[in-house]
Short mmCIF file of C-alpha atoms and ligand atoms in Angstrom, two decimals:
data_model
loop_
_atom_site.label_atom_id
_atom_site.label_comp_id
_atom_site.label_asym_id
_atom_site.label_seq_id
_atom_site.Cartn_x
_atom_site.Cartn_y
_atom_site.Cartn_z
CA MET A 1 -27.73 49.25 9.50
CA VAL A 2 -31.53 49.59 9.63
CA LYS A 3 -33.70 46.23 10.30
CA LEU A 4 -37.55 47.12 9.16
CA ALA A 5 -38.91 44.32 12.10
CA GLN A 6 -41.85 42.27 11.08
CA ILE A 7 -44.24 41.53 13.99
CA GLN A 8 -45.92 38.34 14.28
CA VAL A 9 -49.56 38.41 15.18
CA ASP A 10 -51.32 35.13 15.08
CA ALA A 11 -54.58 34.79 13.46
CA ARG A 12 -57.57 34.78 15.72
CA SER A 13 -61.32 33.66 14.38
CA PRO A 14 -63.55 36.46 14.64
CA GLU A 15 -66.07 33.73 15.41
CA ARG A 16 -65.03 34.17 19.20
CA LEU A 17 -66.69 37.97 19.00
CA ASP A 18 -69.84 36.21 18.50
CA LYS A 19 -70.80 36.01 21.77
CA VAL A 20 -70.36 39.69 22.70
CA VAL A 21 -71.70 41.08 19.17
CA GLY A 22 -74.80 39.08 19.09
CA PRO A 23 -75.85 37.15 16.10
CA ASP A 24 -77.31 39.98 13.85
CA ARG A 25 -73.79 41.96 14.19
CA ALA A 26 -71.80 38.61 13.92
CA ALA A 27 -73.35 37.94 10.51
CA ARG A 28 -73.14 41.46 9.19
CA PHE A 29 -69.32 41.18 10.05
CA ALA A 30 -68.94 37.85 8.36
CA ALA A 31 -70.32 39.10 5.25
CA VAL A 32 -68.40 41.94 5.34
CA ALA A 33 -65.31 39.85 5.77
CA HIS A 34 -66.26 37.71 2.89
CA ASP A 35 -66.42 40.56 0.41
CA THR A 36 -62.83 42.07 1.91
CA ARG A 37 -61.43 38.61 1.24
CA GLU A 38 -62.92 38.50 -2.33
CA LEU A 39 -61.77 41.90 -3.12
CA LEU A 40 -58.24 41.86 -1.71
CA ALA A 41 -57.40 38.32 -2.94
CA GLY A 42 -53.93 38.02 -4.03
CA ARG A 43 -52.92 41.66 -2.03
CA ALA A 44 -51.77 42.24 1.02
CA VAL A 45 -52.37 44.74 3.76
CA ILE A 46 -49.18 46.26 5.39
CA ASN A 47 -49.45 48.01 8.44
CA VAL A 48 -46.14 50.13 9.49
CA SER A 49 -45.80 51.66 12.69
CA SER A 50 -42.85 53.11 15.26
CA THR A 51 -42.98 50.55 17.84
CA ALA A 52 -44.46 47.13 18.82
CA ARG A 53 -45.31 47.51 22.43
CA GLY A 54 -46.50 50.25 24.86
CA GLY A 55 -48.98 52.68 23.80
CA GLY A 56 -52.33 52.73 22.37
CA VAL A 57 -51.01 52.06 18.36
CA ALA A 58 -49.27 48.65 19.36
CA GLU A 59 -52.21 47.62 21.33
CA LEU A 60 -54.59 48.31 18.06
CA LEU A 61 -52.75 46.65 15.69
CA GLN A 62 -52.56 43.44 17.56
CA THR A 63 -56.19 43.14 17.57
CA LEU A 64 -56.71 44.27 14.12
CA LEU A 65 -54.17 42.21 12.40
CA ALA A 66 -55.08 38.90 14.54
CA TYR A 67 -58.74 39.22 13.46
CA ALA A 68 -58.23 40.53 9.98
CA ARG A 69 -55.62 37.39 9.64
CA GLY A 70 -58.56 35.25 11.01
CA VAL A 71 -60.87 36.35 8.23
CA GLY A 72 -58.29 35.21 5.57
CA VAL A 73 -56.69 38.81 4.94
CA ASP A 74 -53.00 38.50 4.18
CA THR A 75 -52.31 41.47 6.67
CA ARG A 76 -48.58 42.24 7.96
CA TRP A 77 -46.86 44.39 10.45
CA PHE A 78 -43.47 46.08 10.28
CA VAL A 79 -41.86 48.37 12.64
CA ILE A 80 -39.35 51.16 11.54
CA GLU A 81 -35.91 51.70 13.28
CA GLY A 82 -34.87 54.90 13.93
CA THR A 83 -32.07 56.90 15.78
CA PRO A 84 -32.52 58.73 18.95
CA GLU A 85 -32.37 61.82 17.29
CA PHE A 86 -35.17 60.72 14.74
CA PHE A 87 -37.34 59.78 17.64
CA ASP A 88 -36.73 63.18 19.40
CA ILE A 89 -38.04 64.81 16.49
CA THR A 90 -41.10 62.69 16.08
CA LYS A 91 -42.10 63.28 19.63
CA ARG A 92 -41.56 66.66 19.02
CA ILE A 93 -44.12 66.75 16.24
CA HIS A 94 -46.56 64.26 18.08
CA ASN A 95 -46.65 66.95 21.17
CA ASN A 96 -47.11 69.80 18.72
CA LEU A 97 -49.95 68.04 17.11
CA TYR A 98 -51.58 67.83 20.63
CA GLY A 99 -50.92 71.56 20.79
CA THR A 100 -47.68 71.96 22.96
CA GLY A 101 -44.50 72.83 22.75
CA GLY A 102 -42.62 69.25 23.45
CA ASP A 103 -39.02 69.85 23.92
CA GLY A 104 -39.12 73.30 22.21
CA GLY A 105 -36.79 72.24 19.68
CA PRO A 106 -36.68 73.47 16.02
CA LEU A 107 -38.48 71.72 12.81
CA GLY A 108 -36.83 72.85 9.89
CA ALA A 109 -34.54 71.83 7.47
CA ALA A 110 -31.99 69.89 9.57
CA GLU A 111 -34.82 68.07 10.90
CA HIS A 112 -36.14 67.18 7.47
CA ARG A 113 -32.61 65.67 6.67
CA ILE A 114 -32.30 63.44 9.80
CA TYR A 115 -35.89 62.53 9.21
CA ASP A 116 -35.70 61.56 5.68
CA GLU A 117 -32.32 60.01 6.29
CA VAL A 118 -33.67 57.27 8.75
CA LEU A 119 -36.87 57.02 6.85
CA HIS A 120 -35.19 56.31 3.53
CA ALA A 121 -33.29 53.26 4.89
CA ASN A 122 -36.85 51.95 6.00
CA ALA A 123 -37.89 52.75 2.68
CA VAL A 124 -35.72 50.69 1.24
CA GLU A 125 -36.25 47.45 3.18
CA LEU A 126 -40.27 48.20 3.15
CA GLY A 127 -39.93 48.43 -0.92
CA ALA A 128 -38.97 44.40 -0.92
CA PHE A 129 -42.32 43.74 0.69
CA VAL A 130 -44.72 46.23 -1.23
CA ARG A 131 -46.14 44.84 -4.89
CA PRO A 132 -48.16 46.86 -6.90
CA GLY A 133 -51.83 46.97 -5.41
CA ASP A 134 -50.98 46.11 -2.01
CA VAL A 135 -52.55 48.62 0.58
CA VAL A 136 -50.26 50.21 2.78
CA LEU A 137 -51.61 51.46 6.23
CA LEU A 138 -48.84 54.30 7.86
CA HIS A 139 -49.40 54.84 11.12
CA ASP A 140 -48.78 58.23 12.94
CA PRO A 141 -46.12 61.10 11.93
CA GLN A 142 -43.13 58.49 12.37
CA THR A 143 -44.23 56.84 9.09
CA ALA A 144 -45.22 59.66 7.02
CA GLY A 145 -42.08 59.88 5.11
CA LEU A 146 -43.02 56.43 3.93
CA VAL A 147 -46.06 57.67 1.69
CA ALA A 148 -44.06 58.24 -1.30
CA PRO A 149 -41.49 55.36 -1.46
CA ALA A 150 -44.66 53.25 -0.90
CA GLN A 151 -47.00 54.78 -3.58
CA GLN A 152 -43.70 54.30 -5.86
CA ALA A 153 -43.85 50.50 -5.16
CA GLY A 154 -47.12 50.54 -6.31
CA GLY A 155 -48.84 50.48 -3.04
CA ILE A 156 -52.25 52.37 -2.21
CA VAL A 157 -51.08 54.22 0.40
CA VAL A 158 -53.72 55.39 3.75
CA TRP A 159 -52.06 57.61 6.08
CA ARG A 160 -53.58 56.86 9.89
CA CYS A 161 -53.08 59.76 12.36
CA HIS A 162 -53.92 58.65 15.93
CA VAL A 163 -53.27 62.28 17.46
CA GLY A 164 -54.83 65.72 16.83
CA VAL A 165 -56.61 68.35 19.05
CA ASP A 166 -60.03 70.00 18.14
CA THR A 167 -58.69 73.55 18.02
CA PRO A 168 -55.34 74.07 16.12
CA ASP A 169 -52.98 76.58 17.64
CA ASP A 170 -49.29 77.87 16.43
CA HIS A 171 -47.73 74.57 17.54
CA VAL A 172 -50.54 72.10 15.45
CA ARG A 173 -50.06 74.56 12.15
CA ARG A 174 -46.31 74.47 12.52
CA ALA A 175 -46.36 70.73 12.90
CA TRP A 176 -48.91 70.32 9.90
CA ALA A 177 -46.39 72.73 7.67
CA TRP A 178 -43.52 70.33 8.31
CA LEU A 179 -45.47 67.11 7.53
CA ARG A 180 -47.60 68.15 4.81
CA PRO A 181 -45.10 67.54 2.08
CA TYR A 182 -44.77 64.14 2.84
CA VAL A 183 -48.40 63.26 3.53
CA GLU A 184 -50.12 65.15 1.29
CA ALA A 185 -50.24 62.59 -1.55
CA ALA A 186 -51.40 59.91 0.27
CA ASP A 187 -54.39 57.82 -1.47
CA ALA A 188 -56.62 58.29 1.83
CA PHE A 189 -56.31 59.78 5.29
CA VAL A 190 -57.89 58.25 8.60
CA PHE A 191 -58.47 60.42 11.75
CA SER A 192 -59.98 59.75 15.01
CA ARG A 193 -61.84 62.78 14.85
CA ARG A 194 -62.93 65.18 12.26
CA ALA A 195 -61.65 68.18 13.81
CA PHE A 196 -58.08 66.51 14.03
CA ALA A 197 -57.82 66.72 10.13
CA PRO A 198 -56.00 69.64 8.67
CA GLU A 199 -58.33 71.83 6.37
CA TRP A 200 -55.83 70.62 3.61
CA VAL A 201 -57.02 67.37 3.47
CA ASP A 202 -59.61 66.80 1.07
CA GLY A 203 -63.05 65.63 2.33
CA ASP A 204 -63.23 62.61 0.09
CA ALA A 205 -59.98 61.20 0.90
CA LEU A 206 -60.78 61.53 4.67
CA SER A 207 -62.21 58.64 6.65
CA VAL A 208 -63.03 59.45 10.70
CA ILE A 209 -62.64 56.02 12.33
CA ALA A 210 -62.53 55.70 16.03
CA PRO A 211 -60.02 52.66 17.41
CA SER A 212 -61.43 49.73 19.44
CA ILE A 213 -60.52 47.19 21.90
CA ASP A 214 -60.16 43.37 22.07
CA PRO A 215 -62.70 41.89 24.45
CA PHE A 216 -60.36 38.60 24.49
CA SER A 217 -57.11 39.90 25.20
CA ALA A 218 -55.00 39.59 28.20
CA LYS A 219 -55.73 43.38 28.81
CA ASN A 220 -59.53 42.92 28.57
CA TYR A 221 -60.62 39.51 29.00
CA ASP A 222 -63.06 38.68 31.79
CA MET A 223 -60.58 38.52 34.81
CA SER A 224 -62.29 37.56 37.70
CA PRO A 225 -61.54 39.49 41.10
CA ASP A 226 -59.74 36.62 42.66
CA GLU A 227 -57.41 36.56 39.62
CA ALA A 228 -56.84 39.97 39.81
CA LEU A 229 -55.62 40.12 43.37
CA ARG A 230 -53.47 37.12 42.78
CA VAL A 231 -51.89 39.47 39.83
CA LEU A 232 -51.69 42.59 41.80
CA ARG A 233 -50.01 40.91 45.11
CA HIS A 234 -47.65 38.81 42.96
CA VAL A 235 -46.78 42.19 41.19
CA GLY A 236 -46.38 44.10 44.52
CA LEU A 237 -49.11 46.52 44.17
CA LEU A 238 -51.43 44.91 46.78
CA ALA A 239 -50.33 43.63 50.16
CA GLY A 240 -50.06 40.01 50.46
CA ALA A 241 -48.52 36.99 52.13
CA ASP A 242 -44.62 37.45 52.05
CA HIS A 243 -43.71 35.90 48.79
CA PRO A 244 -47.04 35.89 46.81
CA PRO A 245 -46.52 32.98 43.74
CA PRO A 246 -46.72 33.87 40.30
CA ALA A 247 -50.43 34.34 39.36
CA PRO A 248 -52.21 32.78 36.03
CA PHE A 249 -53.74 34.54 33.35
CA VAL A 250 -55.14 33.90 30.13
CA ARG A 251 -53.04 34.70 27.13
CA ARG A 252 -54.65 36.24 23.79
CA ASP A 253 -54.37 33.26 22.14
CA GLY A 254 -56.60 31.51 24.97
CA SER A 255 -53.59 29.71 26.44
CA LEU A 256 -52.44 29.82 30.13
CA GLY A 257 -49.90 32.05 31.37
CA ARG A 258 -48.45 33.21 34.81
CA VAL A 259 -47.42 36.66 35.92
CA ASP A 260 -43.92 35.94 37.43
CA ARG A 261 -42.36 39.19 36.92
CA HIS A 262 -42.67 42.12 39.55
CA ALA A 263 -43.54 45.73 38.80
CA ASP A 264 -40.96 48.31 39.81
CA ILE A 265 -42.89 50.64 42.40
CA LEU A 266 -42.06 53.48 44.25
CA GLN A 267 -43.90 53.60 47.48
CA THR A 268 -43.48 54.35 51.00
CA GLY A 269 -44.12 51.56 52.95
CA PRO A 270 -46.02 48.46 52.15
CA PRO A 271 -48.45 48.27 49.24
CA PRO A 272 -52.19 48.81 50.04
CA PRO A 273 -54.27 46.28 51.42
CA SER A 274 -56.74 44.68 49.31
CA ASP A 275 -59.87 46.35 50.72
CA VAL A 276 -58.93 49.74 50.35
CA PRO A 277 -60.30 51.80 47.44
CA LEU A 278 -57.75 52.12 44.60
CA VAL A 279 -58.03 55.17 41.98
CA VAL A 280 -55.78 54.09 39.14
CA GLN A 281 -54.51 56.07 36.02
CA ALA A 282 -52.59 53.54 33.50
CA SER A 283 -50.79 55.60 30.86
CA ARG A 284 -47.73 55.90 29.08
CA TRP A 285 -45.26 58.15 30.89
CA ASP A 286 -46.10 61.21 28.74
CA ARG A 287 -46.59 64.63 30.06
CA LEU A 288 -49.74 64.86 28.15
CA LYS A 289 -51.38 62.26 30.28
CA ASP A 290 -50.34 64.47 33.23
CA MET A 291 -49.78 61.89 35.81
CA ARG A 292 -47.98 64.32 37.97
CA GLY A 293 -51.38 66.29 37.99
CA VAL A 294 -53.38 62.97 38.79
CA MET A 295 -51.03 62.82 41.83
CA LEU A 296 -51.19 66.38 43.01
CA GLY A 297 -55.03 66.12 42.59
CA PHE A 298 -55.51 62.97 44.52
CA ALA A 299 -53.12 64.38 47.48
CA GLU A 300 -54.75 67.83 47.79
CA HIS A 301 -58.28 66.84 46.85
CA VAL A 302 -59.11 63.50 47.49
CA ASP A 303 -56.53 61.90 50.08
CA ALA A 304 -57.91 63.50 53.17
CA GLY A 305 -61.43 62.79 52.53
CA THR A 306 -61.46 59.02 51.86
CA ASP A 307 -59.09 56.11 52.50
CA ALA A 308 -58.45 55.67 48.86
CA HIS A 309 -54.81 55.24 47.26
CA LEU A 310 -53.61 56.18 44.32
CA VAL A 311 -51.75 54.00 41.77
CA LEU A 312 -50.30 55.35 38.76
CA ALA A 313 -48.89 52.62 36.42
CA GLY A 314 -47.17 53.09 33.04
CA PRO A 315 -44.75 50.89 31.09
CA ALA A 316 -41.05 49.94 32.13
CA VAL A 317 -39.45 53.34 30.65
CA THR A 318 -36.86 51.23 28.75
CA GLY A 319 -39.84 49.18 27.10
CA VAL A 320 -41.09 51.89 24.72
CA ALA A 321 -38.56 52.52 22.00
CA ASP A 322 -40.20 55.42 20.04
CA ASP A 323 -40.80 57.58 23.16
CA PRO A 324 -37.42 59.45 24.13
CA GLU A 325 -39.43 61.42 26.93
CA SER A 326 -40.56 58.66 29.21
CA GLY A 327 -37.78 58.68 31.57
CA GLU A 328 -37.87 61.99 32.14
CA VAL A 329 -41.70 62.20 32.81
CA LEU A 330 -41.33 59.36 35.39
CA ALA A 331 -38.39 61.00 37.04
CA GLU A 332 -40.42 64.45 37.23
CA CYS A 333 -43.11 62.50 38.97
CA ALA A 334 -40.76 60.59 41.51
CA LEU A 335 -39.48 64.35 42.35
CA ALA A 336 -43.13 65.83 43.16
CA TRP A 337 -43.83 62.42 45.06
CA ARG A 338 -40.80 62.99 46.94
CA ASP A 339 -42.33 66.39 47.75
CA LEU A 340 -45.48 65.19 48.87
CA PRO A 341 -46.10 65.23 52.78
CA HIS A 342 -45.45 61.45 54.32
CA ALA A 343 -48.98 60.87 55.02
CA GLN A 344 -49.86 61.55 51.65
CA ARG A 345 -46.85 59.96 49.98
CA SER A 346 -47.86 56.65 51.69
CA ARG A 347 -51.12 56.61 49.72
CA VAL A 348 -49.51 57.28 46.22
CA HIS A 349 -47.76 54.34 44.18
CA LEU A 350 -45.95 55.08 41.09
CA ALA A 351 -45.58 51.71 39.04
CA CYS A 352 -43.58 50.56 36.18
CA THR A 353 -45.07 47.15 34.45
CA PRO A 354 -42.79 44.89 33.29
CA MET A 355 -42.80 45.15 29.36
CA ARG A 356 -40.93 42.00 28.39
CA ASP A 357 -43.91 39.75 27.91
CA PRO A 358 -46.92 41.79 26.26
CA ASP A 359 -49.34 39.48 27.49
CA GLU A 360 -47.95 39.55 30.80
CA ALA A 361 -47.79 43.14 30.86
CA ALA A 362 -51.22 43.40 29.56
CA ALA A 363 -52.82 41.05 32.44
CA ILE A 364 -51.28 43.43 35.19
CA VAL A 365 -53.16 46.14 33.40
CA ASN A 366 -56.47 44.27 33.31
CA ALA A 367 -56.06 43.35 36.93
CA LEU A 368 -55.30 47.05 38.32
CA GLN A 369 -58.15 48.43 35.91
CA ARG A 370 -60.76 45.98 37.29
CA HIS A 371 -59.62 46.34 40.73
CA ALA A 372 -60.02 49.99 40.59
CA SER A 373 -62.65 51.71 42.59
CA VAL A 374 -62.04 54.47 40.11
CA VAL A 375 -60.29 54.39 36.98
CA VAL A 376 -59.15 57.98 35.73
CA GLN A 377 -57.80 59.39 32.88
CA LYS A 378 -56.90 63.08 33.19
CA SER A 379 -55.03 63.81 29.85
CA LEU A 380 -54.18 67.27 28.52
CA ALA A 381 -54.79 65.95 25.12
CA GLU A 382 -56.05 62.88 23.78
CA GLY A 383 -56.71 61.24 20.36
CA PHE A 384 -58.78 58.41 21.74
CA GLY A 385 -58.24 56.80 25.01
CA LEU A 386 -57.67 53.28 24.65
CA THR A 387 -57.60 53.20 28.54
CA VAL A 388 -60.89 54.79 28.78
CA ALA A 389 -62.57 51.84 26.50
CA GLU A 390 -60.70 49.43 28.36
CA ALA A 391 -62.14 50.94 31.47
CA MET A 392 -65.38 51.19 29.89
CA TRP A 393 -65.66 47.47 29.08
CA LYS A 394 -64.82 46.59 32.27
CA SER A 395 -67.68 48.54 33.86
CA ARG A 396 -65.31 50.91 35.94
CA PRO A 397 -66.59 54.19 37.06
CA ILE A 398 -64.26 56.80 35.01
CA VAL A 399 -63.03 60.42 35.84
CA ALA A 400 -61.67 61.60 32.50
CA SER A 401 -60.68 65.11 31.00
CA ALA A 402 -63.57 66.34 28.59
CA LEU A 403 -61.24 66.96 25.37
CA GLY A 404 -60.39 65.07 22.40
CA GLY A 405 -61.35 61.34 21.68
CA ILE A 406 -62.32 61.16 25.34
CA ALA A 407 -65.33 63.59 24.42
CA ASP A 408 -66.76 61.35 21.98
CA GLN A 409 -66.45 58.22 24.06
CA ILE A 410 -68.11 59.51 27.30
CA VAL A 411 -71.12 61.32 28.08
CA ASP A 412 -70.82 63.50 31.34
CA GLY A 413 -72.81 61.88 33.93
CA VAL A 414 -73.74 58.72 31.69
CA HIS A 415 -70.67 56.64 31.01
CA GLY A 416 -68.65 58.57 33.71
CA LEU A 417 -67.73 62.14 34.73
CA LEU A 418 -65.70 64.46 32.53
CA VAL A 419 -63.49 67.11 34.08
CA LYS A 420 -63.85 70.53 31.52
CA ASP A 421 -60.84 71.66 32.55
CA PRO A 422 -58.38 69.16 33.04
CA THR A 423 -55.76 71.67 35.14
CA ASP A 424 -58.60 72.12 37.65
CA LEU A 425 -57.31 69.95 40.17
CA ALA A 426 -60.09 70.81 42.56
CA ALA A 427 -62.49 69.79 39.97
CA PHE A 428 -60.87 66.26 39.32
CA GLY A 429 -60.79 65.76 43.13
CA GLU A 430 -64.57 66.52 43.43
CA ALA A 431 -65.45 63.96 40.63
CA THR A 432 -63.17 61.56 42.16
CA CYS A 433 -64.79 61.91 45.57
CA ARG A 434 -68.31 61.66 44.17
CA LEU A 435 -67.53 58.23 42.61
CA LEU A 436 -65.33 56.95 45.57
CA GLY A 437 -68.41 58.21 47.95
CA ASP A 438 -71.71 56.96 46.03
CA ALA A 439 -71.75 53.39 45.23
CA ASP A 440 -75.11 53.31 43.45
CA LEU A 441 -73.83 56.27 41.19
CA ALA A 442 -70.48 54.54 40.52
CA GLN A 443 -72.26 51.20 39.64
CA ARG A 444 -74.92 53.12 37.09
CA LEU A 445 -72.14 55.01 35.12
CA GLY A 446 -70.04 51.51 35.25
CA ALA A 447 -72.93 49.59 33.80
CA GLN A 448 -73.91 52.34 31.01
CA ALA A 449 -70.33 52.57 30.08
CA ARG A 450 -69.60 48.92 29.70
CA ASP A 451 -73.20 48.96 27.15
CA ARG A 452 -71.50 52.07 24.85
CA ALA A 453 -68.32 49.90 25.14
CA GLY A 454 -69.92 46.99 23.71
CA GLU A 455 -72.03 48.81 21.16
CA GLU A 456 -69.17 51.22 19.68
CA PHE A 457 -65.50 50.04 20.65
CA LEU A 458 -65.19 46.64 19.49
CA PRO A 459 -63.18 45.09 16.76
CA ASP A 460 -66.07 44.15 14.50
CA ARG A 461 -67.20 48.01 14.06
CA HIS A 462 -63.67 48.96 13.61
CA LEU A 463 -62.69 46.60 11.08
CA GLU A 464 -66.11 47.20 9.11
CA GLN A 465 -65.03 50.80 9.03
CA TRP A 466 -61.87 49.75 7.85
CA ALA A 467 -62.76 47.37 5.16
CA SER A 468 -65.31 49.80 3.61
CA LEU A 469 -62.17 52.27 3.43
CA ILE A 470 -59.99 49.64 1.74
CA ALA A 471 -62.60 48.65 -0.64
CA ARG A 472 -63.03 52.51 -1.74
CA ALA A 473 -59.43 52.76 -1.66
CA VAL A 474 -58.81 49.63 -4.04
CA THR A 475 -61.82 50.40 -6.67
CA GLY A 476 -60.69 53.94 -7.21
N1 UDP B 501 -50.67 50.38 28.73
C1 UDP B 501 -50.01 49.34 29.18
N2 UDP B 501 -49.08 49.43 30.44
C2 UDP B 501 -49.24 50.12 31.28
C3 UDP B 501 -49.91 51.47 30.95
C4 UDP B 501 -50.97 51.57 29.75
O1 UDP B 501 -50.15 48.11 28.27
O2 UDP B 501 -48.24 50.20 32.41
C5 UDP B 501 -51.71 50.67 28.01
C6 UDP B 501 -53.02 51.15 28.12
O3 UDP B 501 -53.80 49.97 28.67
C7 UDP B 501 -53.45 50.97 26.73
C8 UDP B 501 -52.16 51.89 26.06
O4 UDP B 501 -51.01 51.66 26.95
O5 UDP B 501 -53.93 50.19 25.96
C9 UDP B 501 -52.35 53.47 25.66
O6 UDP B 501 -53.25 53.83 24.97
P1 UDP B 501 -54.13 54.96 24.73
O7 UDP B 501 -54.99 55.09 23.67
O8 UDP B 501 -54.78 55.43 26.08
O9 UDP B 501 -52.65 56.07 24.87
P2 UDP B 501 -51.76 56.23 23.77
O10 UDP B 501 -50.58 55.81 24.43
O11 UDP B 501 -52.37 55.86 22.52
O12 UDP B 501 -51.24 57.90 23.77
#
């Protein structure tokens, strides 16, 4: 029995953004919000995605819906339900769209049948909410099969694809050939980069919109170094007293919360003391994030020259419903970790963050990113690195792969250091050591990254782009 879940997001007034965006941007945003509210009067903006927690899309929707509701737009969020076979197929498509084979399984008629059956059941439920003239925003391949039913219900349908590569290969072409019949008729398409769109997406229907972060969420608010220490001690990622107490943090709605769960940590011996430099990658357990490669690069090319420790943090593997490979990827990392010589192993910590309370989970990532001496994102493919934007906003020095959306986010040597070939572990190690060893450089790149994040990756810019796309779609 399919149960399309409606996710509750509380309204947030965008006025709290005023102090980070300044009066001119705030005034422009207020004007756009006013026009959008007038234009949409009586229409809902309905988002559909495949998970409410873990990963970039869930993170984004929390932010966008909260501020959209805050300016009086009736916007809602539904999460589809699927079977394990369905999510195996959609993960295969996701991996293919990133130019990799994934599990190597087929994409043919049998997969269409499984996919159609799940989405048909979800479409029936969605149909009860969509009214003629509503705007329906469908996110990623998991929801592509809802384009036609949402249009039949009278919706104006925008399909937003968050993944892609600059240069398509056979995997990419295969996935697009399979997806095309579902999405081709969408009223509009949104990609994070123009190069990600297949050639058959009509130029007029295509918008390029990069994601953004919420500077006031539990993930990004200005957590003090002391608060971060308390959080990391409590969850078990930094050495502290025997039983460090629960740590306070500020929730997305401004109320006080406390981190009282622990992280699940694989480590040899005690956690690192608070004064050793931490290199951190916080990502889903997805092969394309290359957590294992980060570990080997650190062990072989960073460990010996510094006293740094590495923390690889990802969501608890049961916490992300639409990601069937996460358990496997974590297990591969654990295996590689066990193979490291003892001295290296004791400087590498694999952590699963508790996901039950999204704000608590976010506060742990906030603390880790803020405490990090270097944040890394050594992805093998990336649509847009939210983790990169999060670290930029926190003025962290970053080492990241020069590909996909990251290449738009960071100018090498200005907002961080980019590694041209992410499989080049020596180059990754060298860049990381450079930042660990040169405090002035690290400080300068971090400050420039913060400025860039403030200019480009905040929700006002993002929502204005959506407003302009919705206005075009609604007025035909
Ligand atoms: N993240 C998290 N908990 C973790 C590790 C990562 O909440 O233990 C978050 C991270 O902070 C970011 C999101 O997951 O907000 C990942 O988004 P990104 O765009 O980097 O990658 P995606 O998951 O979309 O591929």
